[in-house]
Short mmCIF file of C-alpha atoms and ligand atoms in Angstrom, two decimals:
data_model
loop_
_atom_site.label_atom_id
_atom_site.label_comp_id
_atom_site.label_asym_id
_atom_site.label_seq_id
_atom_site.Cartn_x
_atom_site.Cartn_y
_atom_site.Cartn_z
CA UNK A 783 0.00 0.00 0.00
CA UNK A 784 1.31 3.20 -0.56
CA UNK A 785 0.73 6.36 1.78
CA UNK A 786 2.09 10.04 1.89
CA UNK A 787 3.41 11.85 5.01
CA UNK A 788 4.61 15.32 4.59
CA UNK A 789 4.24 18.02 7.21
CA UNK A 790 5.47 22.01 7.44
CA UNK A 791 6.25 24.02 10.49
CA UNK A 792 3.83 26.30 11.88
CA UNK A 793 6.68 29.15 12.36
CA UNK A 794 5.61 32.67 10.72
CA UNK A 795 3.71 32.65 7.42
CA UNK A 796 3.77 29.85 4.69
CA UNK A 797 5.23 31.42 1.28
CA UNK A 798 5.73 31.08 -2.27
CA UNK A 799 8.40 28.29 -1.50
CA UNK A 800 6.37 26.38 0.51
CA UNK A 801 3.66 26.40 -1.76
CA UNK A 802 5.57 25.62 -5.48
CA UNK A 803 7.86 23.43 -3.92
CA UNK A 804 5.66 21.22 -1.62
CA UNK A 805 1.92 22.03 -0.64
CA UNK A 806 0.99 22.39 -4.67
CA UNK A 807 2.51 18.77 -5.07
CA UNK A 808 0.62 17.44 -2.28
CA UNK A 809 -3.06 18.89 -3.53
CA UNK A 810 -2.01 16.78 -6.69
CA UNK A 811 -0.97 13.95 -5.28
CA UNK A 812 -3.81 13.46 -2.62
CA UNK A 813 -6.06 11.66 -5.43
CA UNK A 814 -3.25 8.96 -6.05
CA UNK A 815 -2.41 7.99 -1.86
CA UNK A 816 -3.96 7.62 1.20
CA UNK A 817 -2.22 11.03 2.29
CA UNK A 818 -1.61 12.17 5.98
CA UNK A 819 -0.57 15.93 6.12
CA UNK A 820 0.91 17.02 9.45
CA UNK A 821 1.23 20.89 10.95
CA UNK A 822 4.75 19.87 12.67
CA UNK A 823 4.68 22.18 16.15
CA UNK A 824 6.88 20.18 18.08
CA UNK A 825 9.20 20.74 15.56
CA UNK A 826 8.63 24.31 15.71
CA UNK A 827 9.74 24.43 19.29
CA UNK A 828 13.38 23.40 18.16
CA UNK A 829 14.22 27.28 18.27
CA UNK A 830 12.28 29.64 20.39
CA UNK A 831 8.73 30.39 19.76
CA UNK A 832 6.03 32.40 21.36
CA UNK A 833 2.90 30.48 22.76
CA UNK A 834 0.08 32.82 21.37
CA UNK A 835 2.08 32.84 18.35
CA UNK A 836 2.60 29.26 17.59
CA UNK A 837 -0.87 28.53 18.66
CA UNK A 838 -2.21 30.80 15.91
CA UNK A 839 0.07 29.98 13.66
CA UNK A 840 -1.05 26.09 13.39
CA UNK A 841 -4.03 27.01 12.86
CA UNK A 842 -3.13 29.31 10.05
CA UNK A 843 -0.64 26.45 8.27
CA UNK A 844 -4.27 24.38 8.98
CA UNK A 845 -6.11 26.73 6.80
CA UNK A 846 -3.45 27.26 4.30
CA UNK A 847 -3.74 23.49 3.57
CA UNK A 848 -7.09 23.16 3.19
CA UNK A 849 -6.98 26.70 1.34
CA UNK A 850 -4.67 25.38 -1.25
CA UNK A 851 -6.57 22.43 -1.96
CA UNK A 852 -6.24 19.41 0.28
CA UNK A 853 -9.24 18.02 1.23
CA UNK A 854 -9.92 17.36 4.91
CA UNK A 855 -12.56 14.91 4.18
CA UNK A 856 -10.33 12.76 2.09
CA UNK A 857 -6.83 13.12 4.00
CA UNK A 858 -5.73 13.21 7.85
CA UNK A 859 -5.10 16.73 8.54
CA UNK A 860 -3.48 17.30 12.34
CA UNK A 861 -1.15 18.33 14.13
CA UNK A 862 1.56 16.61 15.37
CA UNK A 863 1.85 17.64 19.43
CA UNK A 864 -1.86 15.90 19.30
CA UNK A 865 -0.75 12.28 18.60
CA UNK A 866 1.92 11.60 21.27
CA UNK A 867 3.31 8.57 19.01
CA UNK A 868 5.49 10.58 17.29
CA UNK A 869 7.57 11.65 20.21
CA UNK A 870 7.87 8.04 21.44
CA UNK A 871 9.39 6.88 18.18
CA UNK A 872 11.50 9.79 18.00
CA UNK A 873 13.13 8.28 21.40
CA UNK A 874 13.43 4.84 20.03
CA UNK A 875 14.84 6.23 16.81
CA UNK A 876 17.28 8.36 18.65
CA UNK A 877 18.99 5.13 20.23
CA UNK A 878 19.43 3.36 16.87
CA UNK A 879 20.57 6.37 15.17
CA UNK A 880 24.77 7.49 15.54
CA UNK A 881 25.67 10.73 16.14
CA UNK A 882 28.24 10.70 13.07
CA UNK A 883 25.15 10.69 11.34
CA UNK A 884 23.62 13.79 12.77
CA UNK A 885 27.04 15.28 12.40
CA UNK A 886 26.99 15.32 9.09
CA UNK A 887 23.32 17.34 8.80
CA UNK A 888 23.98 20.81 6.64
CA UNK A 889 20.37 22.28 8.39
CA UNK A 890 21.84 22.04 11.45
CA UNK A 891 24.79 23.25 10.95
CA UNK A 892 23.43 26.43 8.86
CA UNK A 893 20.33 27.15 12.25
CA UNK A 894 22.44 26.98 14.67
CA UNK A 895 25.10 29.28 13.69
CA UNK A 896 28.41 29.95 15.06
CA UNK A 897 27.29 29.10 18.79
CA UNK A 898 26.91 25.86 18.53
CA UNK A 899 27.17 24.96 22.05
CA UNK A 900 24.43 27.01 22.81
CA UNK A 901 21.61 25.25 20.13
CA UNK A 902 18.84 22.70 21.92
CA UNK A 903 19.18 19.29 21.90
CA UNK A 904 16.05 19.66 19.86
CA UNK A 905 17.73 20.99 17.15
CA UNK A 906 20.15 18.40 16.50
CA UNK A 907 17.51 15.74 17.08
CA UNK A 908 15.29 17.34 14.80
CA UNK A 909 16.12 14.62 11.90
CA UNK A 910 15.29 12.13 13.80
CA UNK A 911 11.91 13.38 14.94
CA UNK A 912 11.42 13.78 11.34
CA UNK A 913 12.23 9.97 10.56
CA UNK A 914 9.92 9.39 13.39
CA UNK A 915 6.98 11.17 11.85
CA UNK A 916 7.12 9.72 8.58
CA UNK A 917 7.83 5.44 9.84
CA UNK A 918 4.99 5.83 12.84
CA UNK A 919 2.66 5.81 9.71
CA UNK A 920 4.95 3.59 7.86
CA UNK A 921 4.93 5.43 5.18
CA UNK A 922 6.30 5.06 1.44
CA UNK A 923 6.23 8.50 -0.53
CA UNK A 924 6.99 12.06 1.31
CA UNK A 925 6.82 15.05 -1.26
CA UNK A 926 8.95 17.87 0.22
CA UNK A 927 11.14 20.41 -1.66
CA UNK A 928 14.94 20.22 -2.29
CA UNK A 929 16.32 21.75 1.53
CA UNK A 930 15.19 18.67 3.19
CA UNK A 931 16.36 15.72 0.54
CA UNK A 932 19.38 14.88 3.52
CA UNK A 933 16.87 14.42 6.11
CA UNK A 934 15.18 11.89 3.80
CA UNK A 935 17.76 9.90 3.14
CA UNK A 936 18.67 9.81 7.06
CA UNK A 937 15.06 8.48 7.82
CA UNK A 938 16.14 6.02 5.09
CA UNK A 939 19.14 5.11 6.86
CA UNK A 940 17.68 5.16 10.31
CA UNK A 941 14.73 2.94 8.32
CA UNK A 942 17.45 0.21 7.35
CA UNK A 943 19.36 0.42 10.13
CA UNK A 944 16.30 -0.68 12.49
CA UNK A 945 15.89 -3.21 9.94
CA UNK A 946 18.47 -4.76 9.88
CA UNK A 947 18.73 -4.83 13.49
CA UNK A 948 15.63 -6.44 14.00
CA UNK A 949 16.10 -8.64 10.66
CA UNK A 950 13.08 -7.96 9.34
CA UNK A 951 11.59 -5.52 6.81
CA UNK A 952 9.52 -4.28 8.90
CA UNK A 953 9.90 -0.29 7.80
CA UNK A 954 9.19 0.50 3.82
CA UNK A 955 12.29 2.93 3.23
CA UNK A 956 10.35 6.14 2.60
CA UNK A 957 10.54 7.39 -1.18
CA UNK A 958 11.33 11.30 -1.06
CA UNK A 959 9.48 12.69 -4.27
CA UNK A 960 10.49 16.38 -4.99
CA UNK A 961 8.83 17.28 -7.65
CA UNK A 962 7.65 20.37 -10.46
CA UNK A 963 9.58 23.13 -11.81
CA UNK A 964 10.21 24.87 -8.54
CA UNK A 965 12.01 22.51 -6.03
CA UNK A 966 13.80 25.45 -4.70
CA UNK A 967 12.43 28.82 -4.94
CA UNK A 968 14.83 31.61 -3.91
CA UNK A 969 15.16 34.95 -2.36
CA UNK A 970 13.56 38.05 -4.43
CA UNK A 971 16.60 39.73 -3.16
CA UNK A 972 19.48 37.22 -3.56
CA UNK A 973 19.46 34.28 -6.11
CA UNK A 974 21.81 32.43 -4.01
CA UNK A 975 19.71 32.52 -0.86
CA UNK A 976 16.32 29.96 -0.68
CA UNK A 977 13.41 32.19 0.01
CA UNK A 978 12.72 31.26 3.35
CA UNK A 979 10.61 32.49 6.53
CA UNK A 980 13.45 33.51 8.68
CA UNK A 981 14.90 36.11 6.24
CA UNK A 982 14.68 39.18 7.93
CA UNK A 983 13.51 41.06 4.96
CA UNK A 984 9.90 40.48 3.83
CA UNK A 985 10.75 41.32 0.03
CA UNK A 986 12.87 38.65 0.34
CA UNK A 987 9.48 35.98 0.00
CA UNK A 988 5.65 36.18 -1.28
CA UNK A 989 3.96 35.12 1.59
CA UNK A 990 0.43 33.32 0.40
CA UNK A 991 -1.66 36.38 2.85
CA UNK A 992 0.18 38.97 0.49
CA UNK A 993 -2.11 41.12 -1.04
CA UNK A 994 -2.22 41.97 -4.68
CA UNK A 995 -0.43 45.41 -4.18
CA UNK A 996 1.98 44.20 -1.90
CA UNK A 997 3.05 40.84 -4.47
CA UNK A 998 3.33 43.78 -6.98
CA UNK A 999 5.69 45.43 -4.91
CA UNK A 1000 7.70 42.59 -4.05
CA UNK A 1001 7.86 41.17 -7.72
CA UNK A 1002 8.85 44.61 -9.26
CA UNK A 1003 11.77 45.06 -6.34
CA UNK A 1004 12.57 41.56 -6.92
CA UNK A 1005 16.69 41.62 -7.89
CA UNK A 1006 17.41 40.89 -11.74
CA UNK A 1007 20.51 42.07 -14.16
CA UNK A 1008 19.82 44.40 -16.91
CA UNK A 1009 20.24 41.57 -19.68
CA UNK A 1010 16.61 40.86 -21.01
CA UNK A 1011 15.32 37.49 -21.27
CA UNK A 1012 17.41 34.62 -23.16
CA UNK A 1013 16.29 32.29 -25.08
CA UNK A 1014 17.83 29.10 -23.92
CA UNK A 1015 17.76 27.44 -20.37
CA UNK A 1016 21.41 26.81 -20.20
CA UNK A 1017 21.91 30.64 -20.62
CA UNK A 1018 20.07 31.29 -17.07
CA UNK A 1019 22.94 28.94 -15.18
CA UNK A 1020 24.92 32.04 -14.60
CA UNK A 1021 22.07 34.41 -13.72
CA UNK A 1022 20.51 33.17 -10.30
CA UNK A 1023 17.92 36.03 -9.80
CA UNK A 1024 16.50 35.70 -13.81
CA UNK A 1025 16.11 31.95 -13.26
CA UNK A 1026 14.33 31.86 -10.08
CA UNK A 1027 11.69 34.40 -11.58
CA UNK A 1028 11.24 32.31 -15.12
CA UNK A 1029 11.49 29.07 -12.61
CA UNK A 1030 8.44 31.01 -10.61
CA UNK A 1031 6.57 32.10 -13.51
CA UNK A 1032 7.05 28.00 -15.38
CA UNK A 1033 5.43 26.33 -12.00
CA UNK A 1034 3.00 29.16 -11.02
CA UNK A 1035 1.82 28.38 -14.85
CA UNK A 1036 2.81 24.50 -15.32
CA UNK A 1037 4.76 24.82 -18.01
CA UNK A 1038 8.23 24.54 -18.63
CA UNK A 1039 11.17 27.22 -18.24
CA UNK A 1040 12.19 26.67 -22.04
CA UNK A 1041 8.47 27.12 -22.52
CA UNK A 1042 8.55 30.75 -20.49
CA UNK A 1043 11.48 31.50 -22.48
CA UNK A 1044 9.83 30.44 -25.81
CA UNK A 1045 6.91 32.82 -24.91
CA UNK A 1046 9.34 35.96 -23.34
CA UNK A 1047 12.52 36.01 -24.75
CA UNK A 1048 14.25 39.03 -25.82
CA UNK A 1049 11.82 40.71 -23.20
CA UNK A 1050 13.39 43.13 -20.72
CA UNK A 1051 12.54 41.97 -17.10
CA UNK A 1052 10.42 45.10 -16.42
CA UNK A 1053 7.76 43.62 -18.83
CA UNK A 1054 8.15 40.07 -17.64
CA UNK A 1055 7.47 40.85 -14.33
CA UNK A 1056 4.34 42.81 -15.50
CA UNK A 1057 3.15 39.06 -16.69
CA UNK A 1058 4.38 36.94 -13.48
CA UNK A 1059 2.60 39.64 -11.07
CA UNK A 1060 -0.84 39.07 -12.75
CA UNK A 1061 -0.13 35.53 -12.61
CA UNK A 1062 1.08 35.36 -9.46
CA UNK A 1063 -1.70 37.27 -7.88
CA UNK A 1064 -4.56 35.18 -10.14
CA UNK A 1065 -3.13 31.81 -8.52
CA UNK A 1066 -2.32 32.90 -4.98
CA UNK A 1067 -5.27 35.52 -4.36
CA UNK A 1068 -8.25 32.67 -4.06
CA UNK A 1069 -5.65 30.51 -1.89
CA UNK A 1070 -5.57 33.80 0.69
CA UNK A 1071 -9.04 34.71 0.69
CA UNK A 1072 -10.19 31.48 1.48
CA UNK A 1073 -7.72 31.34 4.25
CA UNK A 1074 -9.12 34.26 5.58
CA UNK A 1075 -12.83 32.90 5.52
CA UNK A 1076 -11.33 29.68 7.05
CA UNK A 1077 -9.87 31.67 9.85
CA UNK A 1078 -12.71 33.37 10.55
CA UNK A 1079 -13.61 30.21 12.24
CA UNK A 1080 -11.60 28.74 14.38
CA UNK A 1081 -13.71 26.21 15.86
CA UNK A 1082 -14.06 24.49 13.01
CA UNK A 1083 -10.25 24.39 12.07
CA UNK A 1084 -10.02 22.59 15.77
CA UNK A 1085 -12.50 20.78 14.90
CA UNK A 1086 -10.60 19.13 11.45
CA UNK A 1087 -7.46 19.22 13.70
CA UNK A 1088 -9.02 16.64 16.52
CA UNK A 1089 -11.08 14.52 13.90
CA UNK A 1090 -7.19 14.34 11.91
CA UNK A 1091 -5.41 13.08 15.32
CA UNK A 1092 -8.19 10.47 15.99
CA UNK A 1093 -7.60 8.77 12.79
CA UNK A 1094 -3.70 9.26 13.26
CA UNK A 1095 -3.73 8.20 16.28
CA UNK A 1096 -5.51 5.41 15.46
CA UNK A 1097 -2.48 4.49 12.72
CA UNK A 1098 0.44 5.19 14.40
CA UNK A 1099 -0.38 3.58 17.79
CA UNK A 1100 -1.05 0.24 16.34
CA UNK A 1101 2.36 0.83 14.13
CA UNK A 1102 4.56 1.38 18.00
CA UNK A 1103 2.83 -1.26 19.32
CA UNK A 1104 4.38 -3.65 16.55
CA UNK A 1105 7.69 -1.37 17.40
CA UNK A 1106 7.65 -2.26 21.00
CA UNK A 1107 7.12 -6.26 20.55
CA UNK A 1108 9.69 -6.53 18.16
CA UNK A 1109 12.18 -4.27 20.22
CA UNK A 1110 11.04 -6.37 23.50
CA UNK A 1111 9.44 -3.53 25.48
CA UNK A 1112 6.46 -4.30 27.77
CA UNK A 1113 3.31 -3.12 26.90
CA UNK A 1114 -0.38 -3.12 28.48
P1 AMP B 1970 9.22 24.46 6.33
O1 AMP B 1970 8.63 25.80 6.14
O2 AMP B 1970 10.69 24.51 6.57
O3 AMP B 1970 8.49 23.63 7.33
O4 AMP B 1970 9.08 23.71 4.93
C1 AMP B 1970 7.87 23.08 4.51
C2 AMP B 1970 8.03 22.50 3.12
O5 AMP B 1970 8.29 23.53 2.17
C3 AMP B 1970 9.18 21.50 2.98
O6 AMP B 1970 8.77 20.44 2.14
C4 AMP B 1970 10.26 22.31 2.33
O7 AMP B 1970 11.14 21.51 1.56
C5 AMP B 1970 9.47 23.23 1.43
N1 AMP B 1970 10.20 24.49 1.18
C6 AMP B 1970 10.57 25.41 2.11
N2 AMP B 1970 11.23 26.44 1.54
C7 AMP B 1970 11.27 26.16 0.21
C8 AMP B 1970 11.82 26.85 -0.93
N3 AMP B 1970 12.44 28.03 -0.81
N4 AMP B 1970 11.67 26.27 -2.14
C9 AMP B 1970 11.03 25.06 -2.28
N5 AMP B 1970 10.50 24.38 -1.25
C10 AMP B 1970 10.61 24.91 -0.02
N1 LIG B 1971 11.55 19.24 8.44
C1 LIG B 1971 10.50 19.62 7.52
C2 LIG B 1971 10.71 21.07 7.09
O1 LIG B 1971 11.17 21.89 7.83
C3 LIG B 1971 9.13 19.47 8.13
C4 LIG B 1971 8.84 18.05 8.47
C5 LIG B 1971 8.82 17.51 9.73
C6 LIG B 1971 8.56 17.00 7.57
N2 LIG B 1971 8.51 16.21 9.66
C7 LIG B 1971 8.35 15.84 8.38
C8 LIG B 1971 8.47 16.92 6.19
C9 LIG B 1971 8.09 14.60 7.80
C10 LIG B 1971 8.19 15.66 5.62
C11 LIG B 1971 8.00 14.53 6.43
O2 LIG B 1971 10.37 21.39 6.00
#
């Protein structure tokens, strides 16, 4: 059987990389697998967050989910502090999983800076809480974007490593699927930055509650060169900031970037970004407004959050109860 795990954190607003390089793929992919979509808080608390905050803000990754298309009535939508499985795997991982392993993690590395000493234990465990998420549900296929492609292939390893200590096959070796045109959307300011929710500059992302004035804004002081469009892919390698705009433009429309090119070449970027702002704002305006109707409601979000962790719950405890026979720990 195959079945889909993916999950975001509920830290600040969800933007355009989230959405092209992971929540787009999942709305498509829901009709193919039994698909379990996660709002990861307790990942969220591996650097410091404000309660109020990161209440509000699972509920507003909730809505954006459902916004963009996934259906609550078809997939398990929770969150993940709700189905206490999780964090019990994450501790039986943790003891089949070397810290040469962990060592080797660039995410880590990059979050927590030059004072290392100083990061949580959280932070370095993250990974594993990861790997944790995804084998409680034993599942095959998790669509995420490029930046987390080395914590995949650790839950692989920590996947076959349990495995093979057990000698069985007991965990499928979870398939990472990273998929479309935009696997890793960067900063409007700097093409060699991902766009990402900690920048400290908002024109640095497209969040999906921008507005239509303010994605104009952003897309017309988005960083380009004066060159105007080329006509070949291969002619974007050495301009980061052109390519991630025709890479935006190619997934916000489905086609491809030789395709963009076919249709704007020659173009200065002034006009092109004319074009990607109408598009831009015609695909992420409904996604926002309905966000902001689901919000209106809270009760109801909780309400598709609790019915998701029942039917997790369900899952994933009957999965750790296999765990703990076949590691030998005593259960009721
Ligand atoms: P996060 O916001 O770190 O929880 O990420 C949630 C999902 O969005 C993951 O699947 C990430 O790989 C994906 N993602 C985050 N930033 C980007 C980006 N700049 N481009 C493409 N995918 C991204
Ligand atoms: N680490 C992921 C991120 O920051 C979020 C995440 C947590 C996740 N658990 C997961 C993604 C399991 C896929 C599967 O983007």
């Amino acid at each position: 059987m195959n079945r889909i795990f993916s999950g975001m954190q509920p830290t600040r607003q969800l933007h355009l990389g989230n959405y092209l390089g992971a929540l787009r793929n999942w709305v498509a992919l829901q009709d193919q697998f039994e698909s379990i979509f996660c709002i990861v808080d307790l990942h969220a608390l591996t650097l410091p967050q404000d309660p109020a905050v990161l209440l509000s803000n699972t509920r507003e990754v909730t809505a954006a989910y459902i916004a963009a298309g996934i259906d609550p009535d078809r997939c398990i939508i929770f969150n993940q502090a709700a189905v206490a499985a999780h964090s019990e795997l994450a501790w039986i991982l943790s003891c089949h999983t070397p810290m040469g392993w962990l060592n080797r993690m660039t995410q880590f590395k990059e979050k927590a800076g030059k004072h290392r000493e100083n990061a949580a234990l959280g932070l370095y465990a993250y990974p594993v809480l990861m790997a944790a998420d995804i084998l409680v549900y034993k599942a095959t296929h998790v669509p995420v974007g490029e930046d987390q492609k080395q914590h995949l292939e650790l839950a692989r390893d920590i996947a076959g490593a349990f495995n093979r200590h057990y000698g069985n096959d007991f965990f499928p070796l979870p398939e990472p699927q990273i998929l479309g045109e935009a696997t890793r959307v960067m900063s409007l300011r700097d093409g060699s930055k991902k766009m990402s929710k900690s920048d400290e500059s908002d024109y640095s992302r497209i969040n999906l509650t921008d507005d239509a004035d303010t994605i104009a804004l952003k897309v017309r002081k988005a960083k380009t060169d004066p060159e105007p469009l080329p006509e070949a892919v291969e002619e974007l390698e050495k301009r980061p900031e052109a390519d991630n705009l025709v890479t935006i433009y190619s997934a916000l429309a489905g086609t491809s970037r030789q395709d963009t090119l076919g249709q704007f070449a020659g173009q200065q970027f002034s006009a092109f970004k004319g074009n990607l702002v109408d598009l831009a704002v015609a695909k992420l305006a409904p996604i926002s407004t309905e966000m902001n109707r689901l919000m209106s409601d809270v009760g109801e979000i909780d309400r598709i959050l609790r019915h998701g962790a029942d039917k997790a719950s369900a899952i994933a405890s009957a999965n750790l109860s296999d765990i703990k026979d076949i590691i030998g720990l005593l259960r009721p």
